[in-house]
C-alpha positions as MATLAB code, in Angstrom:
seq = 'XXXXXXXXXXXXXXXXXXXXXXXXXXXXXXXXXXXXXXXXXXXXXXXXXXXXXXXXXXXXXXXXXXXXXXXXXXXXXXXXXXXXXXXXXXXXXXXXXXXXXXXXXXXXXXXXXXXXXXXXXXXXXXXXXXXXXXXXXXXXXXXXXXXXXXXXXXXXXXXXXXXXXXXXXXXXXXXXXXXXXXXXXXXXXXXXXXXXXXXXXXXXXXXXXXXXXXXXXXXXXXXXXXXXXXXXXXXXXXXXXXXXXXXXXXXXXXXXXXXXXXXXXXXXXXXXXXXXXXXXXXXXXXXXXXXXXXXXXXXXXXXXXXXXXXXXXXXXXXXXXXXXXXXXXXXXXXXXXXXXXXXXXXXXXXXXXXXXXXXXXXXXXXXXXXXXXXXXXXXXXXXXXXXXXXXXXXXXXXXXXXXXXXXXXXXXXXXXXXXXXXXXXXXXXXXXXXXXXXXXXXXXXXXXXXXXXXXXXXXXXXXXXXXXXXXXXXXXXXXXXXXXXXXXXXXXXXXXXXXXXXXXXXXXXXXXXXXXXXXXXXXXXXXXXXXXXXXXXXXXXXXXXXXXXXXXXXXXXXXXXXXXXXXXXXXXXXXXXXXXXXXXXXXXXXXXXXXXXXXXXXXXXXXXXXXXXXXXXXXXXXXXXXXXXXXXXXXXXXXXXXXXXXXXXXXXXXXXXXXXXXXXXXXXXXXXXXXXXXXXXXXXXXXXXXXXXXXXXXXXXXXXXXXXXXXXXXXXXXXX';
ca = [
     127.150  -14.941  204.450;
     123.720  -14.066  201.634;
     120.384  -14.883  203.492;
     117.516  -14.047  201.070;
     113.803  -13.327  202.361;
     111.271  -13.717  200.033;
     107.597  -13.860  200.611;
     104.390  -12.326  199.179;
     103.173   -9.149  199.140;
     102.036   -7.948  203.536;
     103.632  -11.707  203.873;
     106.228   -9.241  206.649;
     109.703   -9.159  205.214;
     109.897   -5.948  205.640;
     108.952   -6.009  209.031;
     111.493   -9.509  209.866;
     114.245   -6.205  208.304;
     113.106   -3.450  211.133;
     113.359   -6.760  213.349;
     116.486   -6.704  212.376;
     117.115   -3.183  212.954;
     116.157   -2.934  215.820;
     112.734   -0.342  214.446;
     109.830   -2.308  215.632;
     110.307   -3.093  219.289;
     109.774   -6.998  220.069;
     107.641   -8.387  222.106;
     109.621  -11.976  223.351;
     112.364  -13.440  221.992;
     116.504  -11.441  221.038;
     117.551  -10.364  217.598;
     121.999   -9.957  218.029;
     123.417   -8.485  215.786;
     127.427   -8.413  216.224;
     129.245   -5.360  214.346;
     128.179   -2.538  212.076;
     125.563   -2.723  209.682;
     123.858   -0.701  206.468;
     121.235    0.099  204.933;
     119.169    0.103  201.821;
     115.599    0.627  202.055;
     112.991    0.189  199.717;
     112.199    3.190  198.708;
     115.116    5.739  198.092;
     115.791    8.603  201.000;
     118.251   10.551  198.976;
     119.038   14.363  201.591;
     119.479   17.309  200.305;
     123.050   17.889  198.942;
     125.428   17.201  197.044;
     125.475   13.233  195.355;
     129.063   13.144  197.082;
     127.920   14.240  200.459;
     124.352   11.535  200.253;
     127.593    8.330  198.466;
     130.844    9.823  201.457;
     127.861    9.298  204.123;
     129.748   11.595  206.642;
     133.060    9.376  206.196;
     136.283   10.443  204.358;
     136.647   10.993  200.893;
     139.069    7.802  199.884;
     138.977    8.335  195.661;
     140.056    4.623  195.005;
     137.607    2.999  197.264;
     134.524    5.984  195.637;
     135.891    4.859  192.283;
     135.787    1.386  192.984;
     131.870    1.778  194.315;
     130.918    4.017  191.923;
     131.832    1.204  189.512;
     130.155   -1.120  190.942;
     126.469    0.465  191.241;
     127.085    1.711  187.839;
     126.755    5.963  188.462;
     130.348    6.792  186.428;
     127.555    6.591  183.882;
     124.849    9.056  185.410;
     127.600   11.366  186.556;
     128.808   11.756  183.428;
     125.847   13.180  181.727;
     124.812   15.977  185.194;
     126.801   18.208  184.416;
     128.858   18.464  187.451;
     129.278   15.144  188.193;
     129.184   13.456  191.378;
     128.561   17.873  192.701;
     125.443   18.233  191.809;
     123.204   19.122  194.052;
     120.417   17.430  194.924;
     117.124   18.763  195.513;
     114.989   17.845  197.915;
     113.361   13.510  198.231;
     116.231   13.319  194.901;
     113.502   15.118  192.786;
     116.424   15.871  190.014;
     116.607   12.542  189.925;
     115.192    8.791  188.466;
     114.006    6.204  190.712;
     116.928    4.406  189.473;
     119.841    6.441  190.219;
     118.615    6.964  194.050;
     118.259    3.254  194.233;
     121.816    3.139  193.437;
     123.190    6.281  195.298;
     121.340    4.186  198.141;
     123.719    1.391  197.717;
     126.700    3.458  197.356;
     126.454    4.853  200.510;
     125.347    1.450  202.039;
     128.663    0.040  200.076;
     130.977    2.943  200.787;
     130.478    2.334  204.728;
     132.683   -1.125  204.249;
     129.416   -2.000  207.472;
     129.717   -5.489  208.352;
     125.794   -6.590  208.135;
     124.490   -5.507  204.977;
     120.073   -5.516  205.165;
     118.759   -4.825  201.855;
     114.546   -4.072  201.267;
     114.321   -5.423  197.890;
     117.320   -1.846  196.588;
     116.511   -4.751  192.595;
     113.349   -3.284  191.520;
     113.901    0.221  191.557;
     115.867   -0.429  188.358;
     116.024   -2.548  185.266;
     116.813   -6.313  184.645;
     120.071   -5.775  183.372;
     121.306   -3.250  185.974;
     119.594   -5.521  188.745;
     122.082   -8.032  187.642;
     124.499   -6.307  187.283;
     124.331   -4.117  190.590;
     124.085   -8.057  192.539;
     126.493   -9.715  190.827;
     128.763   -6.239  190.956;
     127.414   -6.316  195.275;
     125.890   -8.262  196.640;
     128.505  -11.937  194.983;
     131.077   -9.210  194.680;
     131.752   -6.446  196.996;
     129.810   -7.864  199.535;
     132.001  -11.630  199.155;
     132.807  -11.755  202.409;
     129.849  -10.098  204.535;
     126.947  -10.976  205.685;
     123.535   -9.657  203.351;
     120.091  -10.156  204.478;
     118.937   -8.913  201.432;
     114.386   -8.666  200.634;
     113.741   -9.430  197.031;
     110.541  -11.053  194.590;
     113.407  -11.577  192.059;
     113.563  -15.070  192.125;
     116.039  -15.388  189.815;
     118.416  -13.219  193.515;
     117.344  -17.335  195.132;
     119.630  -19.877  193.652;
     122.482  -17.549  194.870;
     121.697  -17.136  198.834;
     123.673  -19.484  201.031;
     119.437  -19.265  203.090;
     116.432  -18.872  202.015;
     113.536  -17.870  204.466;
     110.036  -17.835  202.767;
     107.981  -15.887  204.546;
     103.623  -16.515  205.265;
     102.008  -13.919  207.610;
     104.676  -13.206  209.796;
     105.959  -16.752  210.175;
     109.112  -17.740  208.223;
     107.171  -20.940  206.143;
     110.236  -22.309  204.778;
     113.365  -22.318  205.556;
     117.103  -23.843  204.012;
     119.108  -23.395  200.117;
     116.912  -23.286  197.016;
     116.918  -25.895  196.185;
     116.255  -27.827  199.019;
     113.679  -26.500  199.653;
     112.336  -26.144  195.885;
     110.767  -29.706  196.372;
     109.829  -29.550  200.405;
     106.951  -26.926  200.546;
     104.725  -25.320  198.517;
     105.169  -21.386  199.433;
     108.195  -20.993  196.947;
     107.120  -22.871  194.208;
     104.158  -20.828  194.594;
     106.378  -18.079  194.205;
     107.855  -19.669  191.512;
     105.453  -20.587  189.925;
     104.285  -16.844  189.599;
     106.937  -15.771  188.379;
     107.863  -18.247  185.555;
     103.374  -18.309  184.921;
     104.116  -13.452  184.233;
     106.652  -14.476  182.007;
     105.217  -17.632  179.801;
     102.410  -14.735  179.480;
     104.679  -12.211  177.529;
     105.928  -14.578  175.521;
     102.719  -15.145  174.528;
     101.496  -13.027  173.445;
     101.505  -12.150  169.485;
     102.354   -8.543  168.299;
     102.422  -10.366  164.767;
     100.418   -8.094  163.175;
      99.649   -5.254  160.803;
      99.153   -2.814  162.918;
     102.093   -4.278  164.797;
     104.385   -4.287  161.499;
     103.196   -0.295  160.714;
     103.759    0.451  163.826;
     107.936   -0.539  164.123;
     108.096    0.672  160.300;
     106.506    4.104  162.174;
     108.653    4.185  165.110;
     112.156    2.799  162.819;
     111.223    5.980  160.627;
     110.470    8.553  162.792;
     113.753    6.880  165.818;
     116.252    6.867  162.876;
     115.569   11.179  162.388;
     115.466   11.537  165.368;
     119.121    9.837  165.763;
     120.687   11.976  162.970;
     119.025   15.396  165.046;
     120.084   14.027  169.240;
     123.569   14.174  167.128;
     123.334   17.705  166.507;
     121.669   18.570  169.790;
     123.938   16.407  170.621;
     127.345   18.186  169.282;
     125.308   22.152  169.718;
     125.031   21.089  173.967;
     129.417   20.094  174.111;
     129.130   22.996  172.878;
     127.922   25.297  175.435;
     129.135   25.187  178.924;
     126.627   23.496  180.851;
     126.131   25.687  184.464;
     123.491   25.627  186.768;
     122.160   23.988  189.100;
     118.568   22.433  189.568;
     118.315   24.341  192.827;
     119.588   27.489  193.815;
     119.595   29.277  196.307;
     116.766   31.168  198.441;
     115.998   35.107  196.557;
     116.159   37.029  199.241;
     116.648   41.744  198.506;
     119.151   43.667  198.636;
     118.820   47.025  199.789;
     115.273   48.959  201.238;
     112.815   47.824  201.234;
     110.589   49.063  198.469;
     107.757   51.898  199.166;
     105.001   50.028  196.878;
     106.063   47.072  199.680;
     104.084   49.918  202.544;
     101.720   50.668  199.734;
     100.817   47.415  198.473;
      99.945   46.045  202.600;
      98.305   49.228  203.414;
      95.977   49.493  200.409;
      95.316   45.276  200.416;
      91.921   45.164  202.220;
      88.921   47.549  201.242;
      91.781   49.049  198.552;
      93.133   50.687  201.312;
      89.641   53.056  203.263;
      90.236   52.200  206.506;
      93.112   53.586  206.762;
      92.374   57.328  206.069;
      89.280   56.919  209.305;
      92.455   55.010  211.343;
      94.778   58.353  210.626;
      91.385   59.755  211.669;
      90.414   58.816  215.006;
      94.130   58.734  216.499;
      94.565   62.788  215.396;
      91.109   63.303  217.056;
      92.415   60.785  219.749;
      95.467   63.740  219.928;
      93.623   66.896  220.042;
      91.107   65.144  221.942;
      93.998   64.465  224.854;
      95.909   67.757  224.960;
      92.354   69.696  225.463;
      91.938   66.755  228.384;
      95.312   68.094  229.661;
      95.660   71.167  228.853;
      92.012   71.511  230.318;
      92.930   70.556  234.061;
      96.533   73.224  233.858;
      94.226   75.135  233.346;
      90.836   74.555  235.038;
      93.398   73.511  238.483;
      94.241   76.033  240.870;
      97.254   77.146  241.660;
      97.021   76.189  245.553;
      94.187   77.642  247.969;
      93.618   81.106  248.294;
      93.246   80.506  244.874;
      89.706   81.526  243.151;
      89.082   78.442  240.641;
      88.178   79.185  237.498;
      85.140   77.165  236.970;
      83.737   75.269  239.983;
      84.573   72.036  240.912;
      81.458   69.807  238.806;
      82.158   71.603  235.715;
      86.259   70.295  235.840;
      84.864   67.139  236.287;
      82.235   66.667  233.611;
      84.031   68.844  230.726;
      87.433   66.193  231.788;
      85.077   62.353  231.661;
      83.452   64.266  228.523;
      87.092   65.199  227.084;
      87.339   61.308  228.824;
      84.834   59.444  226.703;
      85.388   61.298  224.114;
      88.563   60.446  223.837;
      87.581   56.046  224.703;
      85.613   56.437  221.333;
      88.832   57.466  219.399;
      90.502   54.265  220.652;
      88.484   51.992  220.178;
      87.338   52.566  216.887;
      90.429   53.073  215.973;
      91.271   50.034  217.788;
      88.741   47.935  215.835;
      89.351   49.467  212.397;
      93.489   48.915  212.687;
      91.829   45.041  213.703;
      89.574   45.153  210.302;
      92.251   45.980  207.943;
      94.596   43.640  209.375;
      92.768   40.890  209.478;
      91.471   41.150  205.998;
      95.285   42.195  204.745;
      96.699   38.667  206.633;
      93.895   36.661  205.039;
      94.406   37.972  201.202;
      98.136   37.215  202.175;
      97.749   33.967  202.699;
      95.390   33.145  200.482;
      96.806   34.971  197.390;
     100.186   32.806  198.898;
      98.028   29.609  199.136;
      96.508   30.145  195.683;
      99.938   31.154  193.584;
     101.949   27.964  195.775;
      99.349   25.296  193.892;
      99.295   27.545  190.480;
     103.027   26.835  190.437;
     104.502   24.540  187.163;
     106.579   21.744  188.684;
     109.458   23.254  188.097;
     108.925   25.329  191.065;
     108.781   22.773  193.240;
     111.619   21.406  192.219;
     113.883   23.948  192.771;
     112.286   25.088  196.470;
     112.657   22.396  199.463;
     109.433   22.177  201.319;
     110.655   23.729  203.858;
     110.820   27.667  202.518;
     107.539   27.068  201.557;
     106.885   26.131  205.300;
     108.710   29.015  206.557;
     107.235   32.042  204.940;
     103.576   30.250  205.186;
     104.634   29.483  209.041;
     107.229   31.994  209.808;
     106.559   35.361  207.751;
     103.146   34.665  207.741;
     103.110   35.329  211.837;
     104.304   38.025  211.100;
     101.878   39.640  209.337;
      98.824   37.908  211.326;
     100.476   38.608  214.383;
     102.678   42.336  214.548;
     103.212   44.329  210.896;
      99.423   46.109  211.595;
     100.373   46.901  215.003;
     103.842   47.721  213.988;
     102.971   50.272  211.054;
     100.493   51.268  213.756;
     102.924   52.565  216.288;
     104.460   54.436  213.881;
     101.897   56.086  212.746;
     100.444   57.319  216.620;
     103.729   57.945  217.565;
     103.578   60.250  214.683;
     100.765   62.341  215.035;
     101.561   62.145  219.264;
     104.787   63.665  218.293;
     103.508   66.338  215.985;
     100.544   67.165  219.022;
     103.711   67.734  221.533;
     106.049   69.818  219.697;
     102.867   72.454  218.911;
     102.060   72.205  222.688;
     105.746   73.246  223.504;
     105.868   76.095  220.379;
     103.350   77.591  222.362;
     104.806   77.227  225.940;
     108.370   76.286  225.269;
     110.033   77.493  222.017;
     113.642   77.756  222.458;
     113.333   74.346  223.333;
     113.340   73.593  219.770;
     116.919   75.253  219.833;
     118.026   71.890  220.818;
     115.441   69.224  219.744;
     115.608   70.028  216.084;
     119.491   68.658  215.671;
     118.817   66.304  217.788;
     115.922   64.690  215.453;
     118.472   65.003  212.807;
     121.524   63.421  214.528;
     118.012   60.675  215.190;
     117.378   59.941  211.293;
     121.809   59.644  211.551;
     121.332   57.107  213.910;
     118.750   55.489  212.076;
     119.657   55.841  209.172;
     123.072   53.962  210.198;
     120.832   51.033  211.890;
     118.552   50.011  209.656;
     120.652   49.758  206.837;
     122.513   46.847  208.973;
     119.620   45.218  210.740;
     117.737   45.342  207.492;
     119.948   42.631  206.251;
     120.052   41.067  208.701;
     116.717   40.140  209.215;
     116.750   38.738  205.886;
     118.986   36.534  207.207;
     117.157   35.193  209.517;
     113.584   34.734  207.360;
     116.817   32.889  204.972;
     118.358   31.230  208.157;
     115.162   29.049  209.312;
     113.797   27.023  206.457;
     118.020   24.754  206.112;
     116.446   24.185  209.453;
     112.978   22.950  208.542;
     113.951   20.873  205.120;
     117.105   19.162  207.803;
     114.623   18.320  210.376;
     111.900   16.824  208.295;
     114.511   14.969  205.371;
     115.383   13.225  208.877;
     112.813   12.353  210.515;
     111.901   10.323  207.200;
     115.408    9.059  207.168;
     115.581    8.022  210.898;
     115.429    4.183  210.093;
     118.828    5.154  208.144;
     120.081    7.293  209.954;
     120.275    5.257  212.826;
     121.227    2.017  211.482;
     124.474    3.233  210.095;
     124.856    5.248  213.574;
     124.620    9.035  212.571;
     122.892    9.742  214.687;
     125.685   12.474  216.554;
     126.387   13.674  212.878;
     123.158   14.682  212.497;
     122.346   16.355  216.170;
     125.668   18.112  215.869;
     124.438   19.457  211.995;
     121.198   20.465  213.107;
     122.721   21.531  216.087;
     124.818   24.400  212.787;
     121.835   25.161  211.824;
     119.677   25.928  214.626;
     123.175   28.321  216.090;
     123.690   29.891  212.209;
     120.323   31.175  212.269;
     120.493   32.525  215.572;
     123.345   34.182  214.722;
     121.962   36.824  212.853;
     119.239   37.507  215.178;
     121.935   37.612  217.960;
     123.275   40.394  216.208;
     119.884   42.032  214.958;
     119.108   42.591  219.009;
     122.741   43.525  219.940;
     122.105   46.697  217.302;
     118.508   47.790  218.319;
     120.421   47.578  221.615;
     123.442   49.972  220.592;
     120.512   51.790  218.719;
     118.925   52.514  222.155;
     121.418   52.897  224.203;
     122.223   56.690  221.509;
     118.661   57.800  221.394;
     117.860   56.944  225.456;
     121.454   59.290  226.040;
     119.813   61.824  223.870;
     116.867   62.202  224.598;
     118.025   62.088  228.547;
     119.898   65.040  227.440;
     116.662   67.121  225.708;
     114.760   66.869  228.281;
     117.024   67.871  230.496;
     117.884   71.144  228.526;
     114.215   71.556  228.225;
     114.461   70.774  232.381;
     116.977   73.413  233.365;
     115.985   76.540  230.721;
     111.671   76.285  232.236;
     113.337   76.508  236.159;
     115.774   78.845  235.285;
     112.928   81.770  233.363;
     111.588   84.867  236.646;
     108.958   84.850  238.033;
     105.908   85.929  236.178;
     107.353   85.041  233.566;
     105.179   81.546  232.727;
     101.724   79.884  235.056;
     102.987   77.424  237.227;
      99.891   75.182  235.422;
     101.014   75.171  232.235;
     105.368   75.031  232.719;
     103.943   72.087  235.004;
     102.232   70.787  231.443;
     105.076   71.171  229.689;
     107.557   69.873  232.251;
     105.307   67.166  231.555;
     105.346   67.317  227.867;
     108.807   67.774  227.486;
     109.003   64.178  229.930;
     107.060   62.557  226.220;
     108.804   63.792  223.883;
     111.671   62.755  225.251;
     110.368   58.853  224.912;
     108.119   59.479  221.859;
     111.578   60.291  220.181;
     113.383   58.057  220.424;
     109.992   55.766  220.641;
     109.401   56.693  217.021;
     112.795   56.536  215.560;
     112.542   52.070  217.006;
     108.712   52.079  215.883;
     109.922   53.131  212.317;
     113.115   50.609  212.218;
     111.083   47.628  213.626;
     109.265   48.079  211.270;
     111.371   48.098  208.095;
     112.595   44.697  209.679;
     109.592   42.950  209.924;
     107.661   44.030  206.340;
     110.516   41.234  204.928;
     107.895   38.849  205.826;
     106.078   41.011  203.135;
     108.697   41.514  200.724;
     109.183   37.806  201.173;
     105.001   36.746  200.974;
     104.469   39.594  197.632;
     107.790   37.302  196.369;
     105.968   34.234  196.121;
     102.704   35.746  195.309;
     104.445   36.797  192.049;
     105.607   33.518  191.449;
     105.233   32.220  187.982;
     101.732   30.313  187.128;
     101.105   27.676  184.747;
      99.755   27.896  182.479;
      95.333   27.993  182.395;
      93.106   25.884  183.753;
      90.512   25.911  180.701;
      91.176   27.693  177.887;
      88.423   30.173  176.210;
      89.353   28.738  172.315;
      87.382   25.900  170.741;
      86.431   23.223  173.575;
      86.925   19.724  173.309;
      85.023   17.121  171.747;
      83.492   15.775  174.666;
      84.896   12.093  174.433;
      89.035   13.129  173.411;
      90.695   11.385  172.830;
      88.635    8.401  170.722;
      91.577    7.362  168.397;
      94.733    8.114  170.877;
      96.802    8.584  168.598;
      99.780   10.517  170.419;
     102.195   12.373  168.470;
     106.258   14.339  168.753;
     107.725   16.527  166.017;
     111.051   17.363  167.551;
     110.084   17.133  170.635;
     113.010   19.186  173.349;
     112.500   19.886  176.970;
     113.950   20.082  180.035;
     113.703   21.490  183.670;
     115.301   24.248  184.119;
     116.161   26.978  181.461;
     120.110   26.867  183.039;
     120.233   23.044  182.886;
     121.001   20.479  179.798;
     118.159   19.226  177.770;
     115.895   16.459  178.485;
     114.848   14.691  175.474;
     115.875   16.208  173.113;
     114.466   15.865  169.236;
     112.238   13.236  169.764;
     109.970   12.858  166.586;
     107.498    9.244  167.215;
     103.954    8.409  166.423;
     102.588    6.428  168.747;
      99.176    4.453  167.311;
      96.170    5.341  169.194;
      94.491    1.832  170.364;
      98.001   -0.183  171.161;
     100.063   -1.103  173.360;
     103.021    0.886  173.524;
     107.221    0.250  175.549;
     109.654    2.779  176.649;
     113.089    1.653  177.261;
     116.023    2.552  178.552;
     118.803    3.408  181.438;
     118.045    4.863  184.390;
     118.030    8.814  183.397;
     117.792    8.191  179.823;
     114.205   10.442  180.282;
     111.720    8.013  180.959;
     109.758    9.462  183.063;
     110.287   13.296  181.704;
     108.472   12.192  178.483;
     105.318   11.182  180.391;
     105.916   14.276  182.532;
     105.803   16.184  178.859;
     102.075   14.091  178.663;
     100.721   15.592  181.316;
     101.984   19.253  181.050;
     104.005   18.214  184.122;
     107.328   20.064  182.487;
     106.642   22.200  179.612;
     108.262   21.119  176.115;
     110.862   23.575  175.319;
     110.507   22.460  171.487;
     108.121   20.960  169.436;
     105.121   19.807  170.032;
     102.997   17.254  171.458;
      99.850   16.017  169.573;
      97.269   14.195  170.632;
      94.892   12.122  168.099;
      95.369   15.731  166.027;
      95.695   18.369  168.525;
      97.742   20.546  170.689;
      98.351   19.767  174.418;
     100.353   23.158  174.881;
      96.720   24.902  173.160;
      94.177   23.036  175.559;
      93.699   23.731  179.425;
      95.564   22.263  181.833;
      92.142   20.389  183.197;
      90.976   19.822  179.851;
      94.468   17.588  179.125;
      94.513   15.926  183.015;
      91.415   15.367  182.696;
      92.073   12.737  180.079;
      94.435   11.100  181.109;
      95.468    8.852  183.452;
      98.817    8.012  185.088;
     100.697    5.474  187.738;
     103.539    7.518  188.818;
     106.911    5.399  189.450;
     106.287    6.279  193.224;
     103.640    6.247  194.489;
     101.810    8.548  197.026;
      99.164    8.083  199.619;
      97.967   10.438  201.397;
      96.662   10.913  204.811;
      92.944    9.398  205.670;
      90.911    6.447  204.735;
      92.130    3.391  201.845;
      89.022    4.139  200.228;
      89.652    8.133  200.362;
      92.549    7.529  198.335;
      91.664    4.980  196.003;
      88.037    7.395  194.421;
      89.047   10.348  197.032;
      86.096   12.617  194.629;
      83.659   10.364  195.803;
      82.321    9.423  192.401;
      81.946    5.591  192.287;
      80.064    2.858  194.477;
      80.999    0.146  196.850;
      80.225   -2.365  193.735;
      82.749   -0.580  191.017;
      85.447    0.296  194.190;
      86.199   -3.770  195.331;
      85.929   -4.508  191.180;
      89.310   -2.238  190.732;
      91.127   -3.689  193.902;
      90.234   -7.389  193.037;
      91.411   -6.347  189.504;
      94.831   -4.676  190.695;
      95.649   -7.602  192.065;
      93.860  -11.343  193.745;
      95.783  -11.065  196.704;
      95.915   -7.314  197.198;
      91.615   -7.742  197.672;
      92.721  -11.167  200.227;
      94.651   -8.060  202.277;
      92.120   -6.029  202.084;
      89.734   -8.845  204.015;
      92.323   -8.834  206.489;
      91.923   -5.154  207.407;
      88.476   -5.635  207.569;
];
């Protein structure tokens, strides 16, 4: 049975379907469904991945059935155009597909499920009339003839084929019955039919038989005939080439050692690195004062009650307190300088990455899922904000402290270095062996989180489709696999760190034991007992610091990968400049509105085939030009080329004789206006979406709203 649902905008058609799907909580009454369901939303929901995976949607491949579905949905010609056919990888939200292609893939997904109940929410609005008629005939009247189908439509021509028509008005069913039964029994359906016929009549009465149109027609004919010849040549050339490369590529990650330039960039980004020497001087003074205070206590404290102290007790305390206060001041200065430099560096890195992303060309967003951008702007930026500065400080401070201990030990028990030097060499060998693995694991950690974010975002946006198809468990399982893939390198990284720590601690204990045995074995009187105690204390610190320095260096190289990844985004190629320093455009440009294309070739990426091939045509100013063609023929691409969202690869676009590639993007885009195929609404009020820059008063806004559609105006009055 086929049930058609129609009505004006805001009458409750989509809400009715949502109730059938169980997406809207009911306040009263009952909704009963028997069997499995498949749902096609009004706005196409496409997953990132292969076209084939989107159609199968978790089902096993049945080649015969799959081919039939492609034929029903008119997808075979589209797949032949794509370089990888149904193995072509679709970008986020189907970014590299036209609106009609996305809608037909969505319909194919529903047909392949072989469900009992099909719910279509105005699926033919995104396709042209011919394709819509084909889909209705092949899918609803053919493939789904024995199924229960509930479809919302604004196309009056699809209503007579329905077994039952529901006319919605103000959230209620105003009329119900077959087309012929309700056509004359009420006003609601008659209003819809009358509005449809009025729109068609308005188009029929447009008189284009004037001199300007004939001139336009002849101009277009000459241009198009020339373009057809070039297109044949281009098509032949393209056919000879092996089309390779997907629009969405794997996420880029560096290989091998982190370059010294990454460390240098991080250190010198804030104030040109002017604070770094002062941080090192403060730490160096602190270390000297620490050694001095320890040496002072070892020298000035009496060894026994019978021994006479070198200085008085008050002098001992005053000097020690003075050294402690000076050490504290050095630590305070060091901490303030580190925090200041870290804050400034993190802020500059974020601002530079933020600006680079906002100034990136559209091709970057076409090939980069939002999960990757969010990962670098959240996880990697968090490492820069909270970890890297401290870790870099730990490395520098530990090395200075280690040098200080070595100086003290060389004065007290230099024989310890007979063991210490070989152990340091072994430490460095372990560190080098470990870091080769840990560095790549850390890079994998950065790459593996983006798919989780992307999958989660897609699951949220397509939750209605997922639930209607009963695929919740499949998506939960996929999410679990992605989380496992993200956790795996983290676990291996932690295990590798434990492997390193065990060996470092073992060698450190061996070094300390040797120093202790050496000091105990010395004959009495060879060394002052206080100095010997100082040597043991520093030997214990030496034991810890050897391992700590190596561990800190390894952690730093792991975490500095986040800076490396942020710097990758900072170096994204920018769009052309917003304004140029050349001749300024006239204030009234474009005054005529003539658009001339000369041998225009456009493609979305260097590794992809041309979408527009040798267009040479002139659109006279002040006239309305319609661009038609099957889905995927390049209509939207041409509009994007006019705004330089996609840059022309070959050829020119002239607007009133000005090559748009020679002027700034702001100068160009501020003089043009566009109504996109997929509208975008920003969070906020309707007013803020209509006038985001607060340039117009209330009367002007209401006038525009009333001009757009009378029902639109009444809808806002209802909302208040």
